[in-house]
PDB file of C-alpha atoms and ligand atoms in Angstrom:
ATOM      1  CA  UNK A   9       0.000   0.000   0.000  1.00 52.00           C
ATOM      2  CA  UNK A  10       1.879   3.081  -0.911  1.00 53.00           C
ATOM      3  CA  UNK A  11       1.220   6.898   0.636  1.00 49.00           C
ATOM      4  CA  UNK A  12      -2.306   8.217  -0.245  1.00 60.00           C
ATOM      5  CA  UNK A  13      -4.126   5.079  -0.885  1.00 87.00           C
ATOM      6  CA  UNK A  14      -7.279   4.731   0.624  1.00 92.00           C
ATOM      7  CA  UNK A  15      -9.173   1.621   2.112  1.00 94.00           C
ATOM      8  CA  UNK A  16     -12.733   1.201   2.838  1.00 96.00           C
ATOM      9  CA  UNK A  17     -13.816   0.612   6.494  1.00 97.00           C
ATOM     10  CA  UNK A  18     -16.839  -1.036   6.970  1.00 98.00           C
ATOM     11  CA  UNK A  19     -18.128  -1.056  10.684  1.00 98.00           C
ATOM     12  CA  UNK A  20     -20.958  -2.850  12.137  1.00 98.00           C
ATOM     13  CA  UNK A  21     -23.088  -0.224  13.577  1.00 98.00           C
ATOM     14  CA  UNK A  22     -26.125  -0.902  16.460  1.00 98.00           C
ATOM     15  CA  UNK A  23     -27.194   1.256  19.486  1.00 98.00           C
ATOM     16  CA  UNK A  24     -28.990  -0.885  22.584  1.00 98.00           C
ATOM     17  CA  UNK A  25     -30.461   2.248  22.888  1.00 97.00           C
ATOM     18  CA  UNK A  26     -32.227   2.096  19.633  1.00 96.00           C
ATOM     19  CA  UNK A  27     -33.404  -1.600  19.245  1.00 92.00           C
ATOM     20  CA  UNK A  28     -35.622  -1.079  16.878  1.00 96.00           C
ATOM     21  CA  UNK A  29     -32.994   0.203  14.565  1.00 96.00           C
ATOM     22  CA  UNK A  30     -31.041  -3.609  13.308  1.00 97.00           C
ATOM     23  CA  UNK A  31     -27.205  -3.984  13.287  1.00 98.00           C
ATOM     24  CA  UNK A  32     -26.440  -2.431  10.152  1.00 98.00           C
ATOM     25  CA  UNK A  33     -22.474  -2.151   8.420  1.00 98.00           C
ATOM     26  CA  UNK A  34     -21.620   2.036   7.515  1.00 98.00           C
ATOM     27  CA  UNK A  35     -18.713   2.591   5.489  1.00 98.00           C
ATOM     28  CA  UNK A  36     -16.115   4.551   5.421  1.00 98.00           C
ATOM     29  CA  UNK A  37     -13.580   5.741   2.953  1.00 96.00           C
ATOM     30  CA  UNK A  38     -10.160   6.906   4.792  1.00 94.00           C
ATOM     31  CA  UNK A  39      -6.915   8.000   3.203  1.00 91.00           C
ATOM     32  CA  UNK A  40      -4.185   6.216   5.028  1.00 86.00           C
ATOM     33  CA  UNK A  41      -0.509   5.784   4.964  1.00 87.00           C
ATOM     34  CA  UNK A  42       1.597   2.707   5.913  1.00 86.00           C
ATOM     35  CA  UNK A  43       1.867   2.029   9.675  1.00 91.00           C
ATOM     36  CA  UNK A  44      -1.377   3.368  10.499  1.00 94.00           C
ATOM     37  CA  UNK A  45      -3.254   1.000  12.714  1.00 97.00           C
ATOM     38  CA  UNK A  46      -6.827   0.117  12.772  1.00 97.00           C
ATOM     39  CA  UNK A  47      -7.473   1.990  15.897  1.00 98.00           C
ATOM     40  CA  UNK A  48      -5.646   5.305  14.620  1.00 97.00           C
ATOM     41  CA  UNK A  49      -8.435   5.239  11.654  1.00 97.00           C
ATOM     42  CA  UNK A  50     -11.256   5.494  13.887  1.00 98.00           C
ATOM     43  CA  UNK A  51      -9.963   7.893  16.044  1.00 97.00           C
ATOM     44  CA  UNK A  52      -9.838   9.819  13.102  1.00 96.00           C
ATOM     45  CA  UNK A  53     -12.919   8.768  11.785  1.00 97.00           C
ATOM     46  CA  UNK A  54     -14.375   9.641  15.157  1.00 97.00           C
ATOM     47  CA  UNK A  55     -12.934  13.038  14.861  1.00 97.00           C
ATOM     48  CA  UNK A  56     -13.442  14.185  11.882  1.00 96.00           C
ATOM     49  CA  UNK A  57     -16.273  12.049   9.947  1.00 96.00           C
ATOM     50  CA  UNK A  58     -18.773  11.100  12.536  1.00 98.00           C
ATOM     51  CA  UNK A  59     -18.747  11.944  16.040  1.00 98.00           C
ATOM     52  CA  UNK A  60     -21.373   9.081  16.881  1.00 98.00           C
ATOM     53  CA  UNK A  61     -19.109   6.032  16.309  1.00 98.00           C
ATOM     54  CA  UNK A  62     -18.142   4.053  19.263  1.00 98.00           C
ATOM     55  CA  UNK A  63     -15.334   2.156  20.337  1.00 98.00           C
ATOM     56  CA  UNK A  64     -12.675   1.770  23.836  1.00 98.00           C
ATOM     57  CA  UNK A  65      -9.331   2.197  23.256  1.00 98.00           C
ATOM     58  CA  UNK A  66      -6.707   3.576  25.768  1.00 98.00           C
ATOM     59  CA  UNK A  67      -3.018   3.543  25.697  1.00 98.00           C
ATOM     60  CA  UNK A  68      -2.342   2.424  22.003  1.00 96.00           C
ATOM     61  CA  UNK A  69       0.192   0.302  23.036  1.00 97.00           C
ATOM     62  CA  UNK A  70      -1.416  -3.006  23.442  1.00 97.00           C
ATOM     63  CA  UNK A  71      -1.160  -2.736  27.236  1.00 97.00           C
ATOM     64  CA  UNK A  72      -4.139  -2.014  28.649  1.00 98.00           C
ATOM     65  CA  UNK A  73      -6.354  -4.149  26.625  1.00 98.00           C
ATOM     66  CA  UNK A  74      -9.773  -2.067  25.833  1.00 98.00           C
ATOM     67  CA  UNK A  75      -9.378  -2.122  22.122  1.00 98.00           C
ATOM     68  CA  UNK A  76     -10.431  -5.724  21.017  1.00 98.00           C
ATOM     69  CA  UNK A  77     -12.671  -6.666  18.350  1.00 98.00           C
ATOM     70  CA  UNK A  78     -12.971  -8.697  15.280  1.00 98.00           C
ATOM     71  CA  UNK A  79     -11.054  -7.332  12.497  1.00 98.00           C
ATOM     72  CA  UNK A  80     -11.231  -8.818   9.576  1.00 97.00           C
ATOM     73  CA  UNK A  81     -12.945 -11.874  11.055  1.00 97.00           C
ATOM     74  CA  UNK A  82      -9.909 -12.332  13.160  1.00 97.00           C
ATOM     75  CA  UNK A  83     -10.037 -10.938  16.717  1.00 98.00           C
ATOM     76  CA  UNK A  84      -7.223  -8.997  17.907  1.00 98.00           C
ATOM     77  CA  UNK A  85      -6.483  -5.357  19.656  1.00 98.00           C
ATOM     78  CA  UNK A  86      -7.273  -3.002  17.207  1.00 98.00           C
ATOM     79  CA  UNK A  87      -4.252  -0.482  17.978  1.00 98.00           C
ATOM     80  CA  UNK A  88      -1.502  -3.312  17.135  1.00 97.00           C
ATOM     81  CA  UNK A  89      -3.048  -4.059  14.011  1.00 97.00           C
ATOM     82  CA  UNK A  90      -1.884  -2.001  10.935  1.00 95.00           C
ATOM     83  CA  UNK A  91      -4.580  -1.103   8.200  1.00 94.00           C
ATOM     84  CA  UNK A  92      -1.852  -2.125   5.386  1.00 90.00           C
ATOM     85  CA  UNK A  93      -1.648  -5.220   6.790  1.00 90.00           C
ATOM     86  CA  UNK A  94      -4.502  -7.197   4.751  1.00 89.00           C
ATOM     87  CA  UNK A  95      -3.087  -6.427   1.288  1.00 85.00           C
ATOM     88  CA  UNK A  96      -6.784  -5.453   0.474  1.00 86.00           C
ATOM     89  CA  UNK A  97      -8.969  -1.756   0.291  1.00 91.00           C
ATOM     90  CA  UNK A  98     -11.680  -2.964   2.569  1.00 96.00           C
ATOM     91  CA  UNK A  99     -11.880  -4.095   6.021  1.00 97.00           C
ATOM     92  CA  UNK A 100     -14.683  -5.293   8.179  1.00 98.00           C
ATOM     93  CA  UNK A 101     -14.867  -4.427  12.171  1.00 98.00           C
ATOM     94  CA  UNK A 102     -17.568  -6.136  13.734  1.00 98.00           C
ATOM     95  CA  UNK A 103     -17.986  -6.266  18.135  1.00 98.00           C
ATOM     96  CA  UNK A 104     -15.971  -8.779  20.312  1.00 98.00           C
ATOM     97  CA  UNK A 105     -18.971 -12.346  19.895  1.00 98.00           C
ATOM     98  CA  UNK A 106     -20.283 -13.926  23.121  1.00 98.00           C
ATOM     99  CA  UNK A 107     -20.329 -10.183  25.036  1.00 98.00           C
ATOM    100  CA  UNK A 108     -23.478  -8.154  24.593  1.00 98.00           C
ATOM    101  CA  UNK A 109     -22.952  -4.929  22.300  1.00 98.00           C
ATOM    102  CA  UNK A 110     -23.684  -1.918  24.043  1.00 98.00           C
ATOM    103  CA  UNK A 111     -23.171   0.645  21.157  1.00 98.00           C
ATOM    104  CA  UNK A 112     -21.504  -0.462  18.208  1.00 98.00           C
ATOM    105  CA  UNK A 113     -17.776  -1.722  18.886  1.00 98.00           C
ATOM    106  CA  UNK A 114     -18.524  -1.184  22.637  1.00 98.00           C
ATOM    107  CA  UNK A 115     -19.526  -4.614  24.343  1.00 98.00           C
ATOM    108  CA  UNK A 116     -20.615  -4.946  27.776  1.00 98.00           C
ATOM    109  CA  UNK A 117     -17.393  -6.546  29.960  1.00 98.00           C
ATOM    110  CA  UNK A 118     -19.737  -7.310  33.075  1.00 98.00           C
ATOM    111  CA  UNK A 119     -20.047 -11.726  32.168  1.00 98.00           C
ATOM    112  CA  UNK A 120     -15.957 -11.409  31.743  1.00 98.00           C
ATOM    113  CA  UNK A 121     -15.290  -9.283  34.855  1.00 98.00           C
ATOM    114  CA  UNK A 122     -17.627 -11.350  37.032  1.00 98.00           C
ATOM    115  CA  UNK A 123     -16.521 -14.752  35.732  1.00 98.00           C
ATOM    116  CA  UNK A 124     -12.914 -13.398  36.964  1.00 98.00           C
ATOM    117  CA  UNK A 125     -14.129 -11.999  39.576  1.00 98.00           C
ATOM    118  CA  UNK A 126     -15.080 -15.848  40.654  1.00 97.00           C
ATOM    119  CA  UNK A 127     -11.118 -16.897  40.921  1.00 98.00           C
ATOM    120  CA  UNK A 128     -10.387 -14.832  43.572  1.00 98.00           C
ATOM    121  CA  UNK A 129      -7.826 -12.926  41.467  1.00 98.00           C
ATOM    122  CA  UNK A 130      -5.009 -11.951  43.793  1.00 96.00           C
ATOM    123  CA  UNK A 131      -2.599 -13.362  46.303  1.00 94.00           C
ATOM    124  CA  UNK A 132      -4.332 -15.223  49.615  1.00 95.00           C
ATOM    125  CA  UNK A 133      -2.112 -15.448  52.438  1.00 94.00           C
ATOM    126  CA  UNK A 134      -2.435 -17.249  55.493  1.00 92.00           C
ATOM    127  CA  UNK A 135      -0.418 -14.374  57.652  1.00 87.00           C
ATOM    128  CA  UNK A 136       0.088 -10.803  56.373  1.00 82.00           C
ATOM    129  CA  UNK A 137       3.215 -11.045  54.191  1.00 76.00           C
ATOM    130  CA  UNK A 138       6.483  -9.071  55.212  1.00 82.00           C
ATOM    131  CA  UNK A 139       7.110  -5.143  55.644  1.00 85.00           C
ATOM    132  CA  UNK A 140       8.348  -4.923  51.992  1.00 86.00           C
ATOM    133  CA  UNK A 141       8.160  -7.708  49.874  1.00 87.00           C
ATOM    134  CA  UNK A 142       7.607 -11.073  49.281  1.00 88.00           C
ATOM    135  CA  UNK A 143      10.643 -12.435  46.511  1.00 90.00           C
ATOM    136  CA  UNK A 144      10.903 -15.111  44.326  1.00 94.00           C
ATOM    137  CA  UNK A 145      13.428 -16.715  42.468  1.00 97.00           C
ATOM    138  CA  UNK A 146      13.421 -16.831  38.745  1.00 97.00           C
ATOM    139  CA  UNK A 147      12.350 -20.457  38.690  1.00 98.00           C
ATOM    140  CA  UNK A 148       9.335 -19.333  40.706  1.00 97.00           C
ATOM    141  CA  UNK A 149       8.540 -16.437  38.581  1.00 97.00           C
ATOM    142  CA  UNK A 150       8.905 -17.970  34.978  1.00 97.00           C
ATOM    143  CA  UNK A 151       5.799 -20.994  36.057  1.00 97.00           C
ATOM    144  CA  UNK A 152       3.633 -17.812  36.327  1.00 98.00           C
ATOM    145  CA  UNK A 153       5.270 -15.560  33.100  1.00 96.00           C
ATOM    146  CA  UNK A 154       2.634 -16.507  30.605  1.00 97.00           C
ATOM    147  CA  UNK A 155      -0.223 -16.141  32.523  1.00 98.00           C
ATOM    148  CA  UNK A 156       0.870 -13.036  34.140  1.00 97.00           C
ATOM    149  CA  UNK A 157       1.325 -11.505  30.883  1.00 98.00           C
ATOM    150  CA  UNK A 158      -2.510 -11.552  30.336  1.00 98.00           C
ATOM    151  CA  UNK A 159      -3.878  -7.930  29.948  1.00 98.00           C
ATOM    152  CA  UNK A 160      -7.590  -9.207  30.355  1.00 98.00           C
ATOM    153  CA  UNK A 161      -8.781  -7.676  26.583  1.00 98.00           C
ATOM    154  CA  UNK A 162     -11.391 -10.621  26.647  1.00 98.00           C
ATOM    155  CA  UNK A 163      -9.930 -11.563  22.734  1.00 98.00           C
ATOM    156  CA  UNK A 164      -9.701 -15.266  24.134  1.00 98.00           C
ATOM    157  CA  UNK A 165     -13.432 -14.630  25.352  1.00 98.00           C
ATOM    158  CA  UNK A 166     -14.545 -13.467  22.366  1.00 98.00           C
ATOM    159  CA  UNK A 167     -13.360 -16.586  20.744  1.00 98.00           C
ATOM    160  CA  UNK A 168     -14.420 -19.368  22.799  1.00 98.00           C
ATOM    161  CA  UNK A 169     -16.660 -21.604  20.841  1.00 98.00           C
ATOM    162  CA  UNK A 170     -17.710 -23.053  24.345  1.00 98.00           C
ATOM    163  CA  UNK A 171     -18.778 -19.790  25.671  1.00 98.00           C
ATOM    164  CA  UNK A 172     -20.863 -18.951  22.477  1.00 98.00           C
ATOM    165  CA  UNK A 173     -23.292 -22.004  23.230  1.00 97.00           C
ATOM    166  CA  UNK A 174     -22.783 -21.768  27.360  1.00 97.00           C
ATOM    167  CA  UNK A 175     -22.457 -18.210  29.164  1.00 97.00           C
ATOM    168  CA  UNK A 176     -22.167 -20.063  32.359  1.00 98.00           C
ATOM    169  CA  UNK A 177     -18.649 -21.407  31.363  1.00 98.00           C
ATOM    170  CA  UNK A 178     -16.054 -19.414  33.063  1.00 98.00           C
ATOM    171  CA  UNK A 179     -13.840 -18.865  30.060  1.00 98.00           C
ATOM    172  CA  UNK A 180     -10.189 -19.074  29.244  1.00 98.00           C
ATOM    173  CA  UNK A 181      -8.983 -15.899  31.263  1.00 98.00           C
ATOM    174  CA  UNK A 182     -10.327 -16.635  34.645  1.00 98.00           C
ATOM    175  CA  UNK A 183      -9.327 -20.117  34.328  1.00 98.00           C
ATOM    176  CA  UNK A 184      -5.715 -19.046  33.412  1.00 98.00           C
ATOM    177  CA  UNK A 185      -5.500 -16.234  36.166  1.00 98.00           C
ATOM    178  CA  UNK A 186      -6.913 -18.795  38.305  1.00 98.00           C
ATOM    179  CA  UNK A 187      -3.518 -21.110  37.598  1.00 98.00           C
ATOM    180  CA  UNK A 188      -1.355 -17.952  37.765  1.00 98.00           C
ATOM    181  CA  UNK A 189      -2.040 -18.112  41.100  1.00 98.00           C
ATOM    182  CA  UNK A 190      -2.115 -21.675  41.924  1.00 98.00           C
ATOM    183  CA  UNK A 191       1.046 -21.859  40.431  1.00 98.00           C
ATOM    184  CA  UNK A 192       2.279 -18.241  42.404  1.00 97.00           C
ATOM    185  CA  UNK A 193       4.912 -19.241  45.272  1.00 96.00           C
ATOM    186  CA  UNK A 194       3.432 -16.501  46.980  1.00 95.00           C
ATOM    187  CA  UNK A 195      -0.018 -17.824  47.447  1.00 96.00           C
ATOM    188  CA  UNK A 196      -1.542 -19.444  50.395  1.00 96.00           C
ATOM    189  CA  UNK A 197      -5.180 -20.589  48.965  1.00 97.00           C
ATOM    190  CA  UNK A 198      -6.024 -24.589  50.110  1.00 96.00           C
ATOM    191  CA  UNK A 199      -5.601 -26.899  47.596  1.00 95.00           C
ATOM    192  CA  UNK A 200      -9.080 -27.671  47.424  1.00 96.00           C
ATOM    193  CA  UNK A 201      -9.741 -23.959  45.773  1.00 97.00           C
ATOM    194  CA  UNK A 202      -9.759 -25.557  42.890  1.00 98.00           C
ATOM    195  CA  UNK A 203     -13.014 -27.333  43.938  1.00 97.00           C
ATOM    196  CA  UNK A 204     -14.347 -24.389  42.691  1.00 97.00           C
ATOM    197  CA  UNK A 205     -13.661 -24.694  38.838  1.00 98.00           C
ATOM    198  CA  UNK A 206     -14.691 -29.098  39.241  1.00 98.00           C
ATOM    199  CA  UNK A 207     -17.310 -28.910  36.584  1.00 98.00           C
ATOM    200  CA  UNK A 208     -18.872 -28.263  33.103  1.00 97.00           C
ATOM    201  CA  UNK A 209     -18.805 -24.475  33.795  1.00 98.00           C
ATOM    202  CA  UNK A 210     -15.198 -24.915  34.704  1.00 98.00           C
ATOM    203  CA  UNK A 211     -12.478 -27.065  33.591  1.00 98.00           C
ATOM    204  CA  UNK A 212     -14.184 -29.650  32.173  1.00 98.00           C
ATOM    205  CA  UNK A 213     -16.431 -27.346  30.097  1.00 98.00           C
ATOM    206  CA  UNK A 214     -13.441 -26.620  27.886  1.00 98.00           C
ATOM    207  CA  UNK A 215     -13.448 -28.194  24.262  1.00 97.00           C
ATOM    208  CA  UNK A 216      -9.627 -27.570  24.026  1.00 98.00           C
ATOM    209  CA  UNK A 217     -10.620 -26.452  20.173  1.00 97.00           C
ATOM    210  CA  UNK A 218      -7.483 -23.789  21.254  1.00 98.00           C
ATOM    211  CA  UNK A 219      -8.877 -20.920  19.609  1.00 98.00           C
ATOM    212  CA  UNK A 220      -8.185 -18.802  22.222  1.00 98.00           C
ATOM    213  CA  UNK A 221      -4.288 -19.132  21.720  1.00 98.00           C
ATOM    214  CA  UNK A 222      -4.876 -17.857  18.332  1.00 97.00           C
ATOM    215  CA  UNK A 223      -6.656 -14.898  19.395  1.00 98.00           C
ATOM    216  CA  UNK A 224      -4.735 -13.926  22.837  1.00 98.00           C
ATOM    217  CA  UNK A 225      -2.201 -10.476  21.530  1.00 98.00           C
ATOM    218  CA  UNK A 226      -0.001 -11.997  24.676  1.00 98.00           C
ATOM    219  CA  UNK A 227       1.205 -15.463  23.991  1.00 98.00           C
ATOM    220  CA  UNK A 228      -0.965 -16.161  26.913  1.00 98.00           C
ATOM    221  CA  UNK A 229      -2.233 -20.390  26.434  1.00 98.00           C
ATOM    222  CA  UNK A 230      -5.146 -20.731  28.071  1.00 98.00           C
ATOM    223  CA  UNK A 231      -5.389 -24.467  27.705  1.00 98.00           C
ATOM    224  CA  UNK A 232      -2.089 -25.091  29.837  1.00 98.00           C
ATOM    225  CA  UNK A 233      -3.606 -23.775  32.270  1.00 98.00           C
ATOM    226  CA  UNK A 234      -7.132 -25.918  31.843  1.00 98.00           C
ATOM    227  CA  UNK A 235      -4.552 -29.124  31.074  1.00 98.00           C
ATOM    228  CA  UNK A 236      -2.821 -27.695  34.575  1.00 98.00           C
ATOM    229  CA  UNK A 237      -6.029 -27.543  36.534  1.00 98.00           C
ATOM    230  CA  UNK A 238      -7.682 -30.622  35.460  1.00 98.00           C
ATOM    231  CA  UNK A 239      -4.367 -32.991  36.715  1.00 98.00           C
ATOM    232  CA  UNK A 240      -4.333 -30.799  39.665  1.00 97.00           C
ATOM    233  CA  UNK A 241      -8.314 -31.973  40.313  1.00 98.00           C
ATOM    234  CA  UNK A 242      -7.266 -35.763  39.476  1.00 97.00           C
ATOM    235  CA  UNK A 243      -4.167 -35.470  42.069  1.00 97.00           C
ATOM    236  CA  UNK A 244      -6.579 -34.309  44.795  1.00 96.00           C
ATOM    237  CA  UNK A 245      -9.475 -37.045  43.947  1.00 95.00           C
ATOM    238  CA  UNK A 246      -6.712 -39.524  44.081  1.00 95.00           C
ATOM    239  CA  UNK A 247      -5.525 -38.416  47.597  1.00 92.00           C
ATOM    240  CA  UNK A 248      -8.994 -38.537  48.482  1.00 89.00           C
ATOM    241  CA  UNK A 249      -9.767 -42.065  47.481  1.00 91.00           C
ATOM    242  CA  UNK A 250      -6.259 -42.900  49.234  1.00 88.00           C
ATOM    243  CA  UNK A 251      -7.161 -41.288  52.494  1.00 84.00           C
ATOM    244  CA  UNK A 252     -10.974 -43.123  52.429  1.00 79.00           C
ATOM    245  CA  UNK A 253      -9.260 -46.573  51.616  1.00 77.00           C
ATOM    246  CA  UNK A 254      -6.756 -45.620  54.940  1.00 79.00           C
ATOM    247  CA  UNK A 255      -9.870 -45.314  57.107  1.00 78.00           C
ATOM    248  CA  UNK A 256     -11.695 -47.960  56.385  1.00 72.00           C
TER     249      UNK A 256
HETATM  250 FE1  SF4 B 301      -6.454 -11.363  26.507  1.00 92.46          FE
HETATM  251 FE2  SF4 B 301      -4.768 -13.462  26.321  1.00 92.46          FE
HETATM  252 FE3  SF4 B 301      -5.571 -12.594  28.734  1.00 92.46          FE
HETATM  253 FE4  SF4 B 301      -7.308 -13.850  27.142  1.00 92.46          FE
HETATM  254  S1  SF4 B 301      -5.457 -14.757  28.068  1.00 92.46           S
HETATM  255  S2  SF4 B 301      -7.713 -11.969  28.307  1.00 92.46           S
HETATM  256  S3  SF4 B 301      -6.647 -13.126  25.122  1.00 92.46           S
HETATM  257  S4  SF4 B 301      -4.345 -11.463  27.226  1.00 92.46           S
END
């Protein structure tokens, strides 16, 4: 694509506000020049062609996680994905699937935040930890890398197959934050935390159809952590059935 072309956006357009109005695409025609990324167009597009399109978007630096949608049918943050990049004039942004849409790209994060929200998402400790901090060595710190690196866009949400035909699944985010901190040196929860996650709407609800490694912008795999969990489940049933045979 050389400076000056210009590509065709075509957004999918709906207002919750407005029901009786259907989801509808509106196109637009922007000049662009190589490097510019999808979000960059509709800031512009925002600003200067119509004021009334919506969409999240934050630090532009694929950090904070508030610009995913589907982008050509792929999802992905739309700030680290450059316009020139499809080697065609038109492109097609449509919501993040299995979230609600609030007003066009917007989607309502409330199932995602209260699904991780249901891990218990930080550090339990038995006794308050030390005055400054509590260290690790780097063998402790690289079994948590991946998972820490998750910025919680909801891309591997969005993706989930099992989610589309269950909303009571907890999805591939929680249940990887959820090992982050099974797996965190620091972290005093019971073994039997993972109780919590022992069914269809948990570990075993995954299809391991790994679409969500496809779509996560971090390298994050959500199935090692599912994989993770469920031999983590099958060590603690084991004990069990041990400790019963011991009593009887
Ligand atoms: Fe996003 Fe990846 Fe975290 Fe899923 S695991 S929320 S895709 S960073």
């Amino acid at each position: 694509m050389d400076r000056g072309d210009y590509i065709l956006l075509k957004i999918l357009r709906y207002d919750a506000t407005e029901p009786t109005v259907e989801p509808h695409f509106e196109s637009y025609r922007v000049r662009i020049i190589p490097g510019l990324t999808i979000l960059t167009i509709l800031l512009r597009i925002r600003d200067e062609i119509d004021g009334t399109l919506a969409f999240r978007s934050s630090c532009r630096s694929a950090v904070c996680g508030s610009c995913a949608m589907v982008i050509n049918g792929k999802i992905d943050l739309s700030c680290r994905v450059q316009a020139a990049s499809f080697g065609t004039n038109t492109i097609i942004l449509e919501p993040l699937p299995n979230l609600r849409v609030i007003k066009d790209l917007v989607v309502d994060m409330t199932p995602f935040w209260n699904m991780y929200e249901k891990v218990k998402p930080f550090l339990i400790r038995k006794s308050p930890g030390p005055d400054k901090e509590l260290p690790q060595s780097d063998e402790e710190r690289k079994r948590i890398d991946q998972y820490a690196n998750c910025i919680l866009c909801a891309c591997c949400y969005g993706a989930c197959p099992v989610l589309a035909r269950n909303p009571d699944y907890v999805g591939p985010a929680a249940l990887a934050k959820l090992e982050r901190f099974v797996l965190d040196s620091r972290d005093d929860r019971p073994a039997s935390f993972i109780e919590n996650v022992n069914d269809d709407r948990g570990v075993w609800g995954c299809d391991m159809i790994l679409r969500c490694i496809d779509a996560c912008p971090k390298d994050v795999r959500p199935p090692d952590s599912i994989v993770g969990l469920r031999k983590q489940l099958l060590k603690l049933r084991i004990k069990k059935l041990f400790r019963k045979k011991g009593q009887e």
